mmCIF file of C-alpha atoms in Angstrom:
data_model
loop_
_atom_site.group_PDB
_atom_site.id
_atom_site.type_symbol
_atom_site.label_atom_id
_atom_site.label_comp_id
_atom_site.label_asym_id
_atom_site.label_seq_id
_atom_site.Cartn_x
_atom_site.Cartn_y
_atom_site.Cartn_z
ATOM 1 C CA MET Z 904 139.180 96.003 94.757
ATOM 2 C CA GLU Z 905 138.714 99.060 92.524
ATOM 3 C CA LEU Z 906 137.508 102.220 94.282
ATOM 4 C CA GLU Z 907 134.841 102.771 91.632
ATOM 5 C CA HIS Z 908 133.500 99.298 92.423
ATOM 6 C CA ILE Z 909 132.897 100.242 96.068
ATOM 7 C CA MET Z 910 131.455 103.753 96.348
ATOM 8 C CA TYR Z 911 130.621 107.022 94.620
ATOM 9 C CA ARG Z 912 132.979 109.332 96.496
ATOM 10 C CA ALA Z 913 131.734 112.441 94.640
ATOM 11 C CA LEU Z 914 128.575 112.241 96.794
ATOM 12 C CA PHE Z 915 130.627 112.891 99.951
ATOM 13 C CA HIS Z 916 130.514 116.706 100.267
ATOM 14 C CA ILE Z 917 132.799 117.608 103.164
ATOM 15 C CA GLU Z 918 131.611 121.203 103.656
ATOM 16 C CA GLU Z 919 127.949 120.191 103.629
ATOM 17 C CA ILE Z 920 128.556 117.322 106.059
ATOM 18 C CA THR Z 921 130.518 119.528 108.451
ATOM 19 C CA LYS Z 922 127.835 122.228 108.500
ATOM 20 C CA GLU Z 923 124.985 119.755 108.923
ATOM 21 C CA LEU Z 924 126.466 117.533 111.633
ATOM 22 C CA TYR Z 925 128.347 120.002 113.811
ATOM 23 C CA ASP Z 926 125.686 122.706 113.899
ATOM 24 C CA PHE Z 927 124.185 121.887 117.293
ATOM 25 C CA SER Z 928 120.852 123.468 116.426
ATOM 26 C CA LYS Z 929 120.361 120.513 114.016
ATOM 27 C CA PRO Z 930 119.684 116.824 114.739
ATOM 28 C CA GLY Z 931 123.220 115.687 113.894
ATOM 29 C CA VAL Z 932 122.291 113.054 111.287
ATOM 30 C CA LEU Z 933 122.778 113.095 107.512
ATOM 31 C CA VAL Z 934 121.826 110.350 105.040
ATOM 32 C CA ILE Z 935 123.627 110.058 101.685
ATOM 33 C CA PRO Z 936 121.597 107.791 99.365
ATOM 34 C CA GLY Z 937 123.310 105.578 96.810
ATOM 35 C CA PHE Z 938 126.800 106.012 98.234
ATOM 36 C CA LEU Z 939 127.784 102.342 97.853
ATOM 37 C CA THR Z 940 127.560 100.633 94.483
ATOM 38 C CA PRO Z 941 124.943 97.885 93.999
ATOM 39 C CA ASP Z 942 127.701 95.415 93.052
ATOM 40 C CA PHE Z 943 129.590 96.016 96.304
ATOM 41 C CA CYS Z 944 126.402 95.624 98.378
ATOM 42 C CA ARG Z 945 125.409 92.396 96.630
ATOM 43 C CA GLU Z 946 128.851 90.795 96.847
ATOM 44 C CA ALA Z 947 129.394 91.798 100.486
ATOM 45 C CA ILE Z 948 126.030 90.346 101.516
ATOM 46 C CA ALA Z 949 126.824 87.053 99.765
ATOM 47 C CA ASP Z 950 130.135 86.911 101.650
ATOM 48 C CA PHE Z 951 128.449 87.617 104.999
ATOM 49 C CA ARG Z 952 125.769 84.978 104.453
ATOM 50 C CA ALA Z 953 128.463 82.392 103.687
ATOM 51 C CA LYS Z 954 130.080 83.204 107.056
ATOM 52 C CA GLU Z 955 126.981 83.240 109.233
ATOM 53 C CA HIS Z 956 128.780 81.013 111.761
ATOM 54 C CA LEU Z 957 131.061 83.966 112.648
ATOM 55 C CA PHE Z 958 128.138 86.104 113.846
ATOM 56 C CA TRP Z 959 126.632 86.019 117.329
ATOM 57 C CA GLU Z 960 123.291 87.090 118.722
ATOM 58 C CA ALA Z 961 123.373 90.524 120.345
ATOM 59 C CA PRO Z 962 121.753 90.750 123.813
ATOM 60 C CA ARG Z 963 118.008 91.372 123.485
ATOM 61 C CA VAL Z 964 118.382 94.263 125.942
ATOM 62 C CA GLU Z 965 121.544 96.345 126.286
ATOM 63 C CA ASN Z 966 121.280 98.770 129.188
ATOM 64 C CA THR Z 967 117.615 99.690 128.627
ATOM 65 C CA THR Z 968 117.568 99.433 124.829
ATOM 66 C CA LYS Z 969 115.746 96.555 123.139
ATOM 67 C CA GLN Z 970 117.342 95.161 119.997
ATOM 68 C CA GLU Z 971 117.134 92.110 117.764
ATOM 69 C CA LEU Z 972 120.116 91.385 115.538
ATOM 70 C CA LYS Z 973 123.256 89.325 114.953
ATOM 71 C CA VAL Z 974 126.648 91.030 114.980
ATOM 72 C CA HIS Z 975 130.320 90.659 114.256
ATOM 73 C CA TYR Z 976 132.914 93.249 115.349
ATOM 74 C CA CYS Z 977 136.521 93.603 114.298
ATOM 75 C CA GLY Z 978 139.176 96.252 114.798
ATOM 76 C CA GLU Z 979 141.871 97.245 117.236
ATOM 77 C CA ALA Z 980 139.410 98.841 119.663
ATOM 78 C CA ASP Z 981 137.047 95.849 119.676
ATOM 79 C CA LYS Z 982 137.297 92.380 121.116
ATOM 80 C CA GLY Z 983 137.557 89.508 118.676
ATOM 81 C CA GLU Z 984 139.230 89.319 115.296
ATOM 82 C CA ARG Z 985 141.805 92.100 115.297
ATOM 83 C CA GLU Z 986 142.053 93.137 111.661
ATOM 84 C CA GLY Z 987 138.882 91.687 110.148
ATOM 85 C CA GLY Z 988 140.753 89.631 107.538
ATOM 86 C CA GLN Z 989 137.950 87.078 107.425
ATOM 87 C CA PHE Z 990 135.733 89.815 105.967
ATOM 88 C CA PRO Z 991 137.561 91.258 102.933
ATOM 89 C CA TYR Z 992 134.647 93.521 101.970
ATOM 90 C CA VAL Z 993 134.808 95.257 105.348
ATOM 91 C CA CYS Z 994 138.559 95.766 104.881
ATOM 92 C CA ALA Z 995 138.078 97.052 101.322
ATOM 93 C CA LEU Z 996 135.458 99.584 102.403
ATOM 94 C CA LYS Z 997 137.663 100.786 105.260
ATOM 95 C CA GLU Z 998 140.588 101.311 102.885
ATOM 96 C CA ALA Z 999 138.413 103.169 100.365
ATOM 97 C CA PHE Z 1000 136.523 105.302 102.892
ATOM 98 C CA SER Z 1001 139.404 106.237 105.224
ATOM 99 C CA PRO Z 1002 140.743 109.099 103.030
ATOM 100 C CA LEU Z 1003 137.288 110.724 103.053
ATOM 101 C CA TYR Z 1004 137.044 110.261 106.811
ATOM 102 C CA LYS Z 1005 140.477 111.840 107.299
ATOM 103 C CA ALA Z 1006 139.599 114.770 105.024
ATOM 104 C CA LEU Z 1007 136.398 115.374 106.978
ATOM 105 C CA GLY Z 1008 138.368 115.086 110.218
ATOM 106 C CA ALA Z 1009 140.807 117.770 109.090
ATOM 107 C CA ARG Z 1010 137.918 120.098 108.232
ATOM 108 C CA ALA Z 1011 135.778 119.370 111.294
ATOM 109 C CA GLY Z 1012 138.556 119.184 113.913
ATOM 110 C CA PHE Z 1013 138.240 115.554 114.945
ATOM 111 C CA ALA Z 1014 139.712 114.546 118.294
ATOM 112 C CA GLN Z 1015 142.586 112.034 118.449
ATOM 113 C CA GLY Z 1016 143.199 112.270 114.733
ATOM 114 C CA ALA Z 1017 140.888 110.452 112.329
ATOM 115 C CA GLN Z 1018 141.314 106.688 112.658
ATOM 116 C CA LEU Z 1019 138.495 104.206 112.036
ATOM 117 C CA ASN Z 1020 139.502 101.700 114.715
ATOM 118 C CA SER Z 1021 136.167 99.906 115.109
ATOM 119 C CA ARG Z 1022 134.189 98.067 112.428
ATOM 120 C CA GLY Z 1023 131.081 96.024 112.880
ATOM 121 C CA ILE Z 1024 128.531 94.130 110.807
ATOM 122 C CA HIS Z 1025 124.900 94.299 111.948
ATOM 123 C CA TRP Z 1026 122.511 91.674 110.574
ATOM 124 C CA TYR Z 1027 118.829 92.270 111.295
ATOM 125 C CA GLY Z 1028 116.858 89.175 110.278
ATOM 126 C CA ALA Z 1029 113.551 89.466 108.430
ATOM 127 C CA GLY Z 1030 110.871 90.363 110.980
ATOM 128 C CA SER Z 1031 113.334 91.791 113.512
ATOM 129 C CA PHE Z 1032 111.893 94.584 115.633
ATOM 130 C CA GLY Z 1033 115.091 96.562 114.988
ATOM 131 C CA MET Z 1034 116.663 98.658 117.730
ATOM 132 C CA GLY Z 1035 115.016 100.933 120.270
ATOM 133 C CA VAL Z 1036 115.768 104.547 121.119
ATOM 134 C CA HIS Z 1037 119.356 105.023 122.291
ATOM 135 C CA ARG Z 1038 122.502 107.093 121.943
ATOM 136 C CA ASP Z 1039 125.856 105.626 120.976
ATOM 137 C CA TYR Z 1040 128.394 105.474 123.782
ATOM 138 C CA SER Z 1041 130.429 108.594 124.453
ATOM 139 C CA ILE Z 1042 133.540 106.517 123.732
ATOM 140 C CA ASP Z 1043 132.406 106.590 120.070
ATOM 141 C CA ILE Z 1044 133.821 109.938 119.030
ATOM 142 C CA ASN Z 1045 133.789 112.322 116.046
ATOM 143 C CA LEU Z 1046 131.547 110.486 113.565
ATOM 144 C CA ILE Z 1047 129.517 107.274 113.394
ATOM 145 C CA CYS Z 1048 129.088 105.851 109.887
ATOM 146 C CA SER Z 1049 126.414 103.246 109.139
ATOM 147 C CA PHE Z 1050 126.506 101.815 105.602
ATOM 148 C CA THR Z 1051 123.230 100.129 104.631
ATOM 149 C CA LEU Z 1052 123.684 97.210 102.236
ATOM 150 C CA SER Z 1053 120.132 95.881 102.024
ATOM 151 C CA SER Z 1054 116.485 96.525 102.940
ATOM 152 C CA ASN Z 1055 114.481 99.743 102.776
ATOM 153 C CA THR Z 1056 114.402 100.946 106.366
ATOM 154 C CA ARG Z 1057 113.199 103.878 108.426
ATOM 155 C CA PHE Z 1058 115.879 105.382 110.657
ATOM 156 C CA TYR Z 1059 114.542 107.690 113.357
ATOM 157 C CA VAL Z 1060 116.152 110.571 115.212
ATOM 158 C CA HIS Z 1061 114.565 111.629 118.517
ATOM 159 C CA ALA Z 1062 114.792 114.622 120.828
ATOM 160 C CA ASN Z 1063 115.192 112.414 123.920
ATOM 161 C CA LYS Z 1064 115.271 108.854 125.267
ATOM 162 C CA GLN Z 1065 111.463 108.818 125.484
ATOM 163 C CA GLY Z 1066 111.269 109.082 121.693
ATOM 164 C CA LEU Z 1067 109.700 112.526 121.505
ATOM 165 C CA GLY Z 1068 110.339 114.931 118.614
ATOM 166 C CA THR Z 1069 110.828 112.144 116.081
ATOM 167 C CA GLN Z 1070 112.267 112.752 112.619
ATOM 168 C CA ALA Z 1071 112.209 109.858 110.120
ATOM 169 C CA PHE Z 1072 114.769 109.160 107.394
ATOM 170 C CA GLU Z 1073 114.029 106.729 104.562
ATOM 171 C CA VAL Z 1074 117.179 104.641 104.137
ATOM 172 C CA THR Z 1075 117.648 102.574 100.981
ATOM 173 C CA PRO Z 1076 120.315 99.996 100.046
ATOM 174 C CA GLY Z 1077 123.651 101.679 99.340
ATOM 175 C CA SER Z 1078 122.957 104.618 101.668
ATOM 176 C CA VAL Z 1079 125.323 105.783 104.382
ATOM 177 C CA ILE Z 1080 123.997 107.310 107.601
ATOM 178 C CA LEU Z 1081 126.439 109.807 109.119
ATOM 179 C CA MET Z 1082 125.839 110.659 112.760
ATOM 180 C CA ARG Z 1083 127.547 113.222 114.973
ATOM 181 C CA GLY Z 1084 129.873 112.015 117.715
ATOM 182 C CA PRO Z 1085 131.575 114.147 120.390
ATOM 183 C CA ARG Z 1086 134.886 115.732 119.438
ATOM 184 C CA ARG Z 1087 135.450 117.169 122.906
ATOM 185 C CA LEU Z 1088 133.945 116.868 126.371
ATOM 186 C CA GLU Z 1089 131.318 119.586 126.054
ATOM 187 C CA GLU Z 1090 129.784 117.884 123.003
ATOM 188 C CA HIS Z 1091 128.750 114.657 124.758
ATOM 189 C CA ASP Z 1092 125.180 115.895 125.296
ATOM 190 C CA TYR Z 1093 124.764 116.542 121.558
ATOM 191 C CA ARG Z 1094 124.891 112.849 120.629
ATOM 192 C CA PRO Z 1095 121.667 112.096 118.715
ATOM 193 C CA TYR Z 1096 119.057 109.729 120.104
ATOM 194 C CA HIS Z 1097 118.083 107.334 117.330
ATOM 195 C CA SER Z 1098 116.384 104.036 116.547
ATOM 196 C CA VAL Z 1099 115.963 101.501 113.737
ATOM 197 C CA ASP Z 1100 112.474 100.465 112.589
ATOM 198 C CA ARG Z 1101 111.200 96.900 112.281
ATOM 199 C CA VAL Z 1102 112.516 95.222 109.120
ATOM 200 C CA THR Z 1103 110.568 93.044 106.686
ATOM 201 C CA GLU Z 1104 113.625 91.535 104.967
ATOM 202 C CA ASP Z 1105 117.201 90.887 106.059
ATOM 203 C CA ARG Z 1106 119.011 94.163 106.700
ATOM 204 C CA PHE Z 1107 122.816 94.270 106.620
ATOM 205 C CA ALA Z 1108 124.675 97.367 107.813
ATOM 206 C CA LEU Z 1109 128.371 98.091 108.288
ATOM 207 C CA LEU Z 1110 129.196 100.281 111.294
ATOM 208 C CA PHE Z 1111 132.448 102.242 111.173
ATOM 209 C CA ARG Z 1112 133.399 104.180 114.282
ATOM 210 C CA GLN Z 1113 136.338 105.788 116.029
ATOM 211 C CA LYS Z 1114 136.573 104.690 119.631
ATOM 212 C CA LYS Z 1115 138.274 107.000 122.094
ATOM 213 C CA LEU Z 1116 141.669 105.745 123.186
ATOM 214 C CA ALA Z 1117 143.217 106.069 126.647
ATOM 215 C CA SER Z 1118 144.072 109.779 126.482
ATOM 216 C CA PRO Z 1119 141.091 112.054 127.260
ATOM 217 C CA LEU Z 1120 139.243 114.221 124.783
ATOM 218 C CA SER Z 1121 140.380 117.836 124.650
ATOM 219 C CA ARG Z 1122 139.271 120.083 127.477
ATOM 220 C CA PRO Z 1123 137.164 123.098 126.448
ATOM 221 C CA SER Z 1124 140.181 125.387 126.692
ATOM 222 C CA GLU Z 1125 142.361 123.109 124.565
ATOM 223 C CA ARG Z 1126 142.613 122.893 120.834
ATOM 224 C CA PRO Z 1127 141.319 119.620 119.331
ATOM 225 C CA ALA Z 1128 143.896 117.240 117.904
#
């Protein structure tokens, strides 16, 4: 699949992203509108709909967070299909996006290299109440990338679990949401609280993450990998 068919890589400004996400006086979330091409979004959604039988219902409550969606996960750090070969559009996006992720990792000092070892598809059905206020697990390190394929959605960032200090982002099809993850132990408390608003039409999102492997994150006195 041609790179130009997938994304507009010129919109990915590494210096701007680094300054915005890893300045801990800021929320730690950046939205890049129109990053994916309309053709890629449309074709990927058609492929996902044809494979609905491979998705499963997420628990309605995970820990204390309410959510309503279907999911499929693939990748070495996830259970299930190891390489995601049943979803060629997920594989194509990973191949196209990985060089940008690695370049950002070199600039921002990512821990444990820069390897996208977890990919997931989130499918919020029309009328879903979305996902409540939560933080991603601390095992999700460096950067969380959420590529929105369909549906105009509000994505919220909060100051705490109670949902105070809310900042809303308007997310349109083709956007990517970039969210700060911890690169080292002392950054765990800077993971953003966030939530997804109720949706009025099917919302598909691709979640790319780097899950921490067995070796620990760098100690404060150590240099990040």
